[in-house]
Amino acid sequence: MTIKGLDPNVLSQVRSQKPPHFKLEKVIRKNILNLEPYRCARDDYQQGILLDANENSLGHSLPQNSSIPHDKPSTTTNGSSSSSSTPIKGSGSDDDLSLHRYPDPSLHGIKSSLAKLRRVPNQDFICLGVGSDEILDLIQRCCANPGKDKILICPPTYGMYSVCAAVNDVEVVKVPLITEGGRFSLDVERVNQVLSQDPAIKLVFLCSPGNPTGTLLPLSDVVPILENPKYDGIVVVDEAYIDFAEEERNMGRRDPSVEVSAVSLVDQYQNLLVTQTLSKAFGLAAIRLGIAFGQPPLIQIMNNTKAPYNISVPTAHLASLALSEKGLEKMRANVRTLIRNRDELIRDLSTVKGCGEVLGSNQANFVLVRILDPQGKPSNEVAQSVYRRMAEERGLVVRNRSKDLGCDACLRITVGTKEENERCISLMKQLLENDGQWTD
Ligand SMILES: Cc1ncc(COP(=O)(O)O)c(C=O)c1O
């Protein structure tokens, strides 16, 4: 097998990695395996008068002195919002970000910062996407033949795996998490059994920490799936919320000798892809930057398949600031604050009559709480009523997850600022304790 754009020596080195039975060419669609990486004149020449890419030679068309608002809008007393802003143009340069040029597709700077941050050997282990949602779709497009192949998911889980499968005409096989007692764990034995029996399953999606479960999957549960000798496909671990678990380790709340991120396994396993994002801990959902970590052959195939200029120049610029030392410091400080706010939110929810147990093990920036009727029984109707009335009458929006497996009568509440959390608790008290309006 050859992969276009990949050094053949790298391919033979990877062949000796775990698991011994894995063959990448068996899981990648034939048409995808044959793709050439996109090439343009700028791969060879970056300097001089650039008349190669049909860009606009006059520059961008933004009005003079345009600016990008950057801080969180602060609501004034009259309800309007204000924000500070940064000029797009810098002093002495016509256009600091060269907005009229296509981005540099190599994205060398961001990838090398990410390689250092997540401790993978180099940038050949990284593919970048428009949010991790693009990566989750891309890997399905690379591996699953429409109308023929399948993916496996473990509900309750993130909805986009199934949405992408529907778009790509790929069947979804479900092996639910074990949900007894409000705890969520992977049914490793059952997952492996199903994988062993169905060669059409090309991808397994595991979410850690899970959405909506908030629960980290121990790597000791992931490894037996990676090593299943009867499974020829790829294991995708979606770690959108991993920095909340990582920071707990730095705060001394978990054993520092136990790795939490599956990225620590990427160097050993050819059949592993880990996805992360700047949307959660980094607070940059608007810029849409997702990351995939995997071994170079798989990453090269994904890079050959994606659109060549998927990451915009403004996104790359803001991501590189977020990945600077100062940016990382701020991210970690914010994550610590959110973890403390989460503790307080959980404590305060336990004081609300009508709020039952908080499910899962709370390793992300949200909590999943059971809503009860006046008899103390979980009630989807009351959960729906609280959800709707908080949004429509009080302007506070949470998510109703009652229909998800193992999440009966549950609302998922994103951890807010201290004030936002206090407001949420006070509204829940009003609706569940004072009003006594249990149902719509
Ligand atoms: C588990 C999980 N994965 C991925 C995503 C998508 O993230 P992104 O903004 O990087 O597309 C989300 C967003 O809510 C999520 O909860």
Coordinates of C-alpha atoms and ligand atoms in Angstrom, one line a residue:
M1 CA 0.0 0.0 0.0
T2 CA 1.1 3.6 -0.6
I3 CA -0.5 6.7 0.8
K4 CA 0.0 9.7 -1.4
G5 CA 1.9 12.5 0.4
L6 CA 3.3 10.1 3.0
D7 CA 6.9 9.1 3.3
P8 CA 6.9 5.3 2.6
N9 CA 9.4 4.8 5.5
V10 CA 6.9 6.2 7.9
L11 CA 4.4 3.7 6.7
S12 CA 6.7 0.8 7.3
Q13 CA 7.6 2.1 10.8
V14 CA 3.9 2.4 11.7
R15 CA 3.3 -1.2 10.6
S16 CA 5.2 -2.4 13.7
Q17 CA 2.8 -0.6 16.0
K18 CA -0.1 -2.1 17.9
P19 CA -2.4 -3.8 17.3
P20 CA -0.6 -6.4 15.1
H21 CA -3.7 -7.5 13.2
F22 CA -4.6 -3.9 12.0
K23 CA -4.3 -3.0 8.4
L24 CA -5.2 0.6 7.5
E25 CA -6.1 -0.3 3.9
K26 CA -8.8 -2.6 5.1
V27 CA -10.7 0.3 6.8
I28 CA -10.2 3.1 4.4
R29 CA -12.6 3.4 1.4
K30 CA -10.8 2.5 -1.9
N31 CA -11.5 5.9 -3.6
I32 CA -10.2 7.7 -0.5
L33 CA -7.0 5.6 -0.3
N34 CA -6.2 6.7 -3.8
L35 CA -6.6 10.5 -3.3
E36 CA -3.6 12.8 -4.0
P37 CA -3.0 15.6 -1.5
Y38 CA -4.1 19.0 -2.9
R39 CA -1.2 20.9 -4.4
C40 CA -1.0 24.5 -5.5
A41 CA 1.8 26.8 -6.8
R42 CA 2.1 28.2 -3.3
D43 CA 3.4 24.9 -2.0
D44 CA 6.5 25.7 -4.1
Y45 CA 6.6 29.6 -4.1
Q46 CA 5.4 31.9 -1.4
Q47 CA 7.3 35.1 -2.2
G48 CA 7.0 37.7 -4.9
I49 CA 4.1 39.0 -6.9
L50 CA 1.5 36.4 -6.3
L51 CA -0.8 36.0 -9.3
D52 CA -1.3 32.2 -8.9
A53 CA -4.5 31.8 -6.9
N54 CA -7.1 34.2 -8.4
E55 CA -7.2 36.2 -5.1
N56 CA -8.2 39.8 -5.1
S57 CA -5.1 41.9 -5.9
L58 CA -6.7 45.1 -4.5
G59 CA -7.1 43.6 -1.0
H60 CA -10.1 43.0 1.1
S61 CA -13.3 45.0 0.9
L62 CA -14.0 45.7 4.6
P63 CA -14.7 49.3 5.4
Q64 CA -11.7 51.3 6.6
N65 CA -11.0 51.1 10.4
S66 CA -13.2 48.0 10.7
S67 CA -12.7 46.2 14.0
I68 CA -13.3 42.8 15.5
P69 CA -15.3 42.9 18.8
H70 CA -13.4 40.6 21.2
D71 CA -14.4 40.8 24.8
K72 CA -17.5 39.3 26.2
P73 CA -20.4 41.7 25.6
S74 CA -21.3 43.4 28.9
T75 CA -25.0 44.1 29.3
T76 CA -25.7 47.6 30.4
T77 CA -28.5 48.7 32.8
N78 CA -30.8 49.4 29.8
G79 CA -30.2 46.0 28.4
S80 CA -28.1 47.0 25.4
S81 CA -24.6 45.5 25.1
S82 CA -21.2 47.0 24.7
S83 CA -17.9 45.4 23.9
S84 CA -14.3 46.4 23.2
S85 CA -12.7 45.8 19.8
T86 CA -9.4 45.4 18.0
P87 CA -8.7 47.1 14.7
I88 CA -8.2 44.7 11.9
K89 CA -5.4 46.7 10.4
G90 CA -2.2 47.0 12.4
S91 CA 0.1 50.0 12.3
G92 CA 2.5 50.1 9.3
S93 CA 0.8 47.2 7.5
D94 CA -2.0 47.4 5.0
D95 CA -3.6 44.2 6.3
D96 CA -2.0 42.3 9.2
L97 CA -3.9 39.1 8.5
S98 CA -3.6 39.2 4.7
L99 CA -7.3 38.6 4.5
H100 CA -7.2 38.6 0.7
R101 CA -4.9 35.6 0.6
Y102 CA -5.8 31.9 1.0
P103 CA -4.5 30.5 4.3
D104 CA -1.3 28.5 4.4
P105 CA -2.8 24.9 4.5
S106 CA 0.2 23.5 6.4
L107 CA -0.8 25.4 9.6
H108 CA 2.6 24.7 10.9
G109 CA 2.5 27.1 13.9
I110 CA -0.8 25.8 15.4
K111 CA 0.1 22.2 14.8
S112 CA 3.5 22.4 16.4
S113 CA 2.0 24.1 19.5
L114 CA -0.7 21.4 19.7
A115 CA 2.0 18.6 19.3
K116 CA 3.9 20.1 22.2
L117 CA 0.8 20.7 24.4
R118 CA -0.6 17.2 23.9
R119 CA 2.8 15.5 23.7
V120 CA 2.5 13.8 20.3
P121 CA 5.8 13.3 18.5
N122 CA 5.2 15.9 15.7
Q123 CA 2.7 17.7 13.6
D124 CA 2.2 14.7 11.2
F125 CA 0.0 13.3 14.0
I126 CA -2.5 16.2 13.7
C127 CA -5.3 17.1 11.3
L128 CA -7.3 20.3 11.9
G129 CA -11.0 20.7 11.2
V130 CA -13.8 23.2 11.3
G131 CA -14.7 22.3 14.8
S132 CA -14.4 18.7 15.9
D133 CA -17.8 18.2 14.1
E134 CA -16.0 18.4 10.8
I135 CA -13.5 15.8 12.0
L136 CA -16.3 13.5 13.2
D137 CA -17.8 13.7 9.7
L138 CA -14.5 13.4 7.9
I139 CA -13.5 10.2 9.5
Q140 CA -16.8 8.7 8.5
R141 CA -16.4 9.8 5.0
C142 CA -12.9 8.3 4.9
C143 CA -13.9 4.9 6.3
A144 CA -17.6 4.1 5.9
N145 CA -18.9 3.2 2.4
P146 CA -22.4 4.7 2.1
G147 CA -25.2 2.2 2.1
K148 CA -22.9 -0.6 3.2
D149 CA -20.8 0.1 6.3
K150 CA -21.8 0.9 9.9
I151 CA -20.6 2.8 12.9
L152 CA -21.0 1.8 16.6
I153 CA -22.0 4.3 19.3
C154 CA -22.7 4.0 23.0
P155 CA -25.8 6.0 24.0
P156 CA -26.4 8.3 25.8
T157 CA -23.9 10.1 23.7
Y158 CA -23.2 13.1 21.5
G159 CA -25.8 13.4 18.7
M160 CA -23.5 14.3 15.8
Y161 CA -22.1 10.8 15.4
S162 CA -25.6 9.7 14.2
V163 CA -26.3 12.9 12.3
C164 CA -23.1 12.4 10.3
A165 CA -24.0 8.7 9.8
A166 CA -27.4 9.7 8.4
V167 CA -25.8 12.2 6.0
N168 CA -23.3 9.7 4.8
D169 CA -25.9 6.9 4.6
V170 CA -24.2 4.8 7.2
E171 CA -26.0 2.6 9.6
V172 CA -25.7 3.1 13.4
V173 CA -25.3 0.2 15.7
K174 CA -25.9 1.0 19.4
V175 CA -24.4 -0.6 22.5
P176 CA -25.7 1.5 25.4
L177 CA -23.5 2.6 28.3
I178 CA -24.3 0.8 31.5
T179 CA -26.5 3.3 33.2
E180 CA -27.5 1.7 36.5
G181 CA -27.5 3.9 39.5
G182 CA -26.9 7.1 37.5
R183 CA -23.4 6.0 36.7
F184 CA -22.3 5.7 33.1
S185 CA -19.7 3.1 32.1
L186 CA -18.7 1.4 28.9
D187 CA -20.0 -2.1 28.4
V188 CA -16.6 -3.2 27.0
E189 CA -17.5 -6.9 26.7
R190 CA -20.7 -6.2 24.8
V191 CA -19.0 -3.6 22.5
N192 CA -16.2 -6.2 21.7
Q193 CA -18.8 -8.9 21.1
V194 CA -20.8 -6.8 18.6
L195 CA -17.6 -5.6 16.9
S196 CA -16.3 -9.2 16.5
Q197 CA -19.6 -10.3 14.9
D198 CA -20.1 -7.5 12.4
P199 CA -17.3 -6.7 10.0
A200 CA -19.3 -3.9 8.4
I201 CA -18.6 -1.8 11.5
K202 CA -15.7 0.5 10.5
L203 CA -15.8 3.0 13.4
V204 CA -16.5 3.0 17.1
F205 CA -17.3 6.4 18.7
L206 CA -16.5 6.8 22.4
C207 CA -17.1 10.1 24.1
S208 CA -14.8 10.9 27.1
P209 CA -15.8 12.8 29.2
G210 CA -19.2 12.0 27.7
N211 CA -21.9 14.3 26.6
P212 CA -24.5 14.3 28.3
T213 CA -22.9 12.0 30.9
G214 CA -20.0 14.2 32.0
T215 CA -18.2 11.0 32.7
L216 CA -14.6 10.2 31.8
L217 CA -14.0 6.7 30.4
P218 CA -10.9 5.1 31.9
L219 CA -8.3 4.2 29.3
S220 CA -8.3 0.7 30.7
D221 CA -11.8 0.4 29.1
V222 CA -10.6 1.8 25.8
V223 CA -7.5 -0.4 25.4
P224 CA -9.4 -3.8 25.2
I225 CA -11.4 -2.4 22.3
L226 CA -8.2 -1.1 20.5
E227 CA -6.8 -4.6 21.0
N228 CA -9.8 -6.6 19.9
P229 CA -8.2 -9.0 17.4
K230 CA -11.5 -9.5 15.6
Y231 CA -12.1 -5.8 15.0
D232 CA -10.5 -4.3 11.9
G233 CA -11.8 -0.8 12.3
I234 CA -10.9 2.4 14.0
V235 CA -11.7 3.6 17.6
V236 CA -12.5 7.3 17.7
V237 CA -12.3 8.9 21.2
D238 CA -14.1 12.3 21.3
E239 CA -12.4 14.3 24.0
A240 CA -14.2 17.7 23.5
Y241 CA -14.2 18.2 27.3
I242 CA -10.9 16.6 28.2
D243 CA -9.3 19.8 29.7
F244 CA -11.7 19.8 32.6
A245 CA -10.5 16.3 33.6
E246 CA -6.9 17.2 32.9
E247 CA -7.1 20.2 35.1
E248 CA -8.5 18.2 38.0
R249 CA -5.3 16.2 37.8
N250 CA -3.3 19.5 38.0
M251 CA -5.5 20.5 41.0
G252 CA -4.5 17.3 42.8
R253 CA -8.0 15.8 42.6
R254 CA -7.0 12.8 40.7
D255 CA -4.0 10.5 40.6
P256 CA -1.3 12.3 38.5
S257 CA 0.2 8.9 37.5
V258 CA -3.0 7.9 35.6
E259 CA -3.4 9.4 32.1
V260 CA -6.8 10.7 31.4
S261 CA -6.5 11.5 27.7
A262 CA -6.4 8.8 25.0
V263 CA -3.9 11.0 23.2
S264 CA -1.3 9.3 25.4
L265 CA -2.1 6.1 23.4
V266 CA -1.9 7.6 19.9
D267 CA 1.8 6.9 19.6
Q268 CA 1.2 3.2 20.2
Y269 CA -2.0 2.4 18.4
Q270 CA -2.5 2.6 14.6
N271 CA -6.3 2.2 15.0
L272 CA -6.9 5.2 17.3
L273 CA -8.1 8.6 16.5
V274 CA -8.7 11.2 19.3
T275 CA -10.7 14.4 18.6
Q276 CA -10.5 17.6 20.7
T277 CA -11.6 21.2 20.2
L278 CA -11.0 24.8 21.2
S279 CA -14.8 25.2 21.7
K280 CA -15.0 24.2 25.3
A281 CA -12.1 24.8 27.8
F282 CA -10.5 27.4 25.5
G283 CA -13.9 29.3 25.1
L284 CA -13.5 29.7 21.4
A285 CA -16.6 28.0 20.0
A286 CA -17.0 30.8 17.5
I287 CA -13.7 30.3 15.7
R288 CA -14.5 26.6 14.9
L289 CA -11.2 24.8 15.4
G290 CA -11.2 21.0 16.0
I291 CA -8.3 18.7 16.2
A292 CA -7.7 15.1 15.4
F293 CA -4.7 13.1 16.8
G294 CA -3.7 9.9 15.1
Q295 CA -0.8 8.2 13.5
P296 CA 0.6 9.8 10.3
P297 CA -0.8 7.4 7.7
L298 CA -4.4 7.9 9.0
I299 CA -3.8 11.7 9.4
Q300 CA -2.4 11.9 5.9
I301 CA -5.5 10.3 4.5
M302 CA -7.7 12.7 6.4
N303 CA -5.7 15.6 5.1
N304 CA -5.9 14.3 1.6
T305 CA -9.7 14.1 1.9
K306 CA -10.6 17.4 3.6
A307 CA -11.0 20.7 1.8
P308 CA -7.6 22.3 1.4
Y309 CA -8.3 25.6 3.0
N310 CA -10.8 24.6 5.7
I311 CA -9.1 26.6 8.5
S312 CA -9.5 30.3 7.9
V313 CA -6.7 32.9 8.5
P314 CA -8.6 34.6 11.4
T315 CA -9.3 31.3 13.0
A316 CA -5.6 30.2 12.7
H317 CA -4.5 33.6 14.1
L318 CA -6.8 33.4 17.1
A319 CA -6.0 29.8 17.7
S320 CA -2.3 30.5 17.8
L321 CA -2.9 33.2 20.4
A322 CA -4.9 30.8 22.5
L323 CA -2.1 28.2 22.3
S324 CA 0.6 30.7 23.4
E325 CA 1.9 30.4 27.0
K326 CA -0.3 33.3 28.2
G327 CA -3.4 31.8 26.4
L328 CA -2.9 28.4 28.0
E329 CA -2.5 30.0 31.4
K330 CA -5.8 31.8 30.9
M331 CA -7.5 28.7 29.7
R332 CA -6.3 26.7 32.7
A333 CA -7.4 29.5 35.2
N334 CA -10.8 29.6 33.5
V335 CA -11.2 25.8 33.7
R336 CA -10.3 25.9 37.4
T337 CA -12.9 28.6 38.0
L338 CA -15.5 26.6 36.1
I339 CA -14.6 23.4 38.1
R340 CA -15.2 25.4 41.4
N341 CA -18.4 26.9 40.0
R342 CA -19.5 23.3 39.1
D343 CA -18.9 22.1 42.6
E344 CA -21.0 25.0 43.9
L345 CA -23.8 24.4 41.4
I346 CA -23.9 20.7 42.4
R347 CA -24.0 21.6 46.1
D348 CA -26.8 24.2 45.5
L349 CA -28.9 21.8 43.3
S350 CA -29.0 19.4 46.3
T351 CA -30.8 22.2 48.3
V352 CA -33.6 22.5 45.7
K353 CA -36.7 20.5 46.5
G354 CA -37.7 18.8 43.3
C355 CA -34.1 18.3 42.2
G356 CA -33.0 14.7 42.5
E357 CA -29.6 13.1 42.0
V358 CA -26.8 14.6 39.8
L359 CA -25.9 11.8 37.4
G360 CA -22.5 10.8 36.2
S361 CA -19.2 11.8 37.6
N362 CA -19.1 15.4 36.5
Q363 CA -15.8 15.8 34.6
A364 CA -17.0 18.4 32.1
N365 CA -18.5 21.9 32.2
F366 CA -22.1 20.8 32.7
V367 CA -24.2 18.8 35.1
L368 CA -27.0 16.4 34.5
V369 CA -29.7 16.6 37.2
R370 CA -32.9 14.6 37.7
I371 CA -36.1 16.6 38.2
L372 CA -38.8 15.1 40.5
D373 CA -42.5 15.4 40.9
P374 CA -44.1 16.4 44.3
Q375 CA -44.0 12.7 45.2
G376 CA -40.3 12.6 44.7
K377 CA -40.5 10.5 41.5
P378 CA -38.5 11.4 38.4
S379 CA -40.8 13.1 36.0
N380 CA -40.3 14.0 32.3
E381 CA -43.3 16.3 32.4
V382 CA -42.0 18.3 35.3
A383 CA -38.5 18.4 33.6
Q384 CA -40.1 19.7 30.4
S385 CA -42.2 22.2 32.3
V386 CA -39.2 23.6 34.2
Y387 CA -37.1 23.7 31.0
R388 CA -39.8 25.5 29.0
R389 CA -40.8 28.0 31.8
M390 CA -37.2 28.8 32.6
A391 CA -36.6 29.7 29.0
E392 CA -39.9 31.4 28.1
E393 CA -40.8 33.1 31.4
R394 CA -37.4 33.7 33.0
G395 CA -34.9 33.9 30.0
L396 CA -32.6 31.1 31.2
V397 CA -32.0 28.3 28.8
V398 CA -30.8 24.8 29.8
R399 CA -31.1 21.5 27.8
N400 CA -33.8 18.9 28.3
R401 CA -32.2 15.5 28.0
S402 CA -35.1 13.5 29.3
K403 CA -35.4 11.4 26.2
D404 CA -31.8 10.2 26.3
L405 CA -31.2 6.6 27.5
G406 CA -30.6 6.5 31.2
C407 CA -31.3 10.2 31.5
D408 CA -35.1 10.1 32.4
A409 CA -36.3 13.4 33.7
C410 CA -32.9 15.0 33.3
L411 CA -31.9 18.6 32.5
R412 CA -28.4 19.3 31.4
I413 CA -27.1 22.6 32.8
T414 CA -24.0 24.2 31.5
V415 CA -21.8 25.6 34.3
G416 CA -22.1 29.3 34.2
T417 CA -20.6 32.2 36.0
K418 CA -21.2 32.4 39.7
E419 CA -24.1 34.9 39.1
E420 CA -25.6 32.8 36.3
N421 CA -25.5 29.7 38.5
E422 CA -27.1 31.5 41.4
R423 CA -29.9 32.8 39.1
C424 CA -30.4 29.3 37.8
I425 CA -30.8 27.8 41.3
S426 CA -33.1 30.6 42.4
L427 CA -35.3 30.1 39.3
M428 CA -35.5 26.3 39.9
K429 CA -36.4 27.0 43.5
Q430 CA -39.2 29.4 42.4
L431 CA -40.5 26.9 39.8
L432 CA -40.2 23.7 41.7
E433 CA -40.9 24.9 45.3
N434 CA -42.9 28.1 45.3
D435 CA -45.1 28.1 42.2
G436 CA -46.1 24.5 42.6
Q437 CA -46.9 24.5 38.8
W438 CA -45.5 21.1 38.2
T439 CA -46.8 20.6 34.7
D440 CA -47.7 22.7 31.7
Ligands
LIG1 C1 -18.9 15.5 22.8 C2 -18.8 16.6 21.8 N1 -18.0 16.5 20.8 C3 -17.9 17.4 19.8 C4 -18.6 18.6 19.9 C5 -18.5 19.6 18.8 O1 -17.5 20.5 19.1 P1 -17.0 21.5 18.0 O2 -17.4 22.9 18.5 O3 -15.5 21.4 18.1 O4 -17.5 21.2 16.7 C6 -19.4 18.8 21.0 C7 -20.2 20.1 21.2 O5 -21.0 20.3 22.0 C8 -19.5 17.8 22.0 O6 -20.3 18.0 23.1

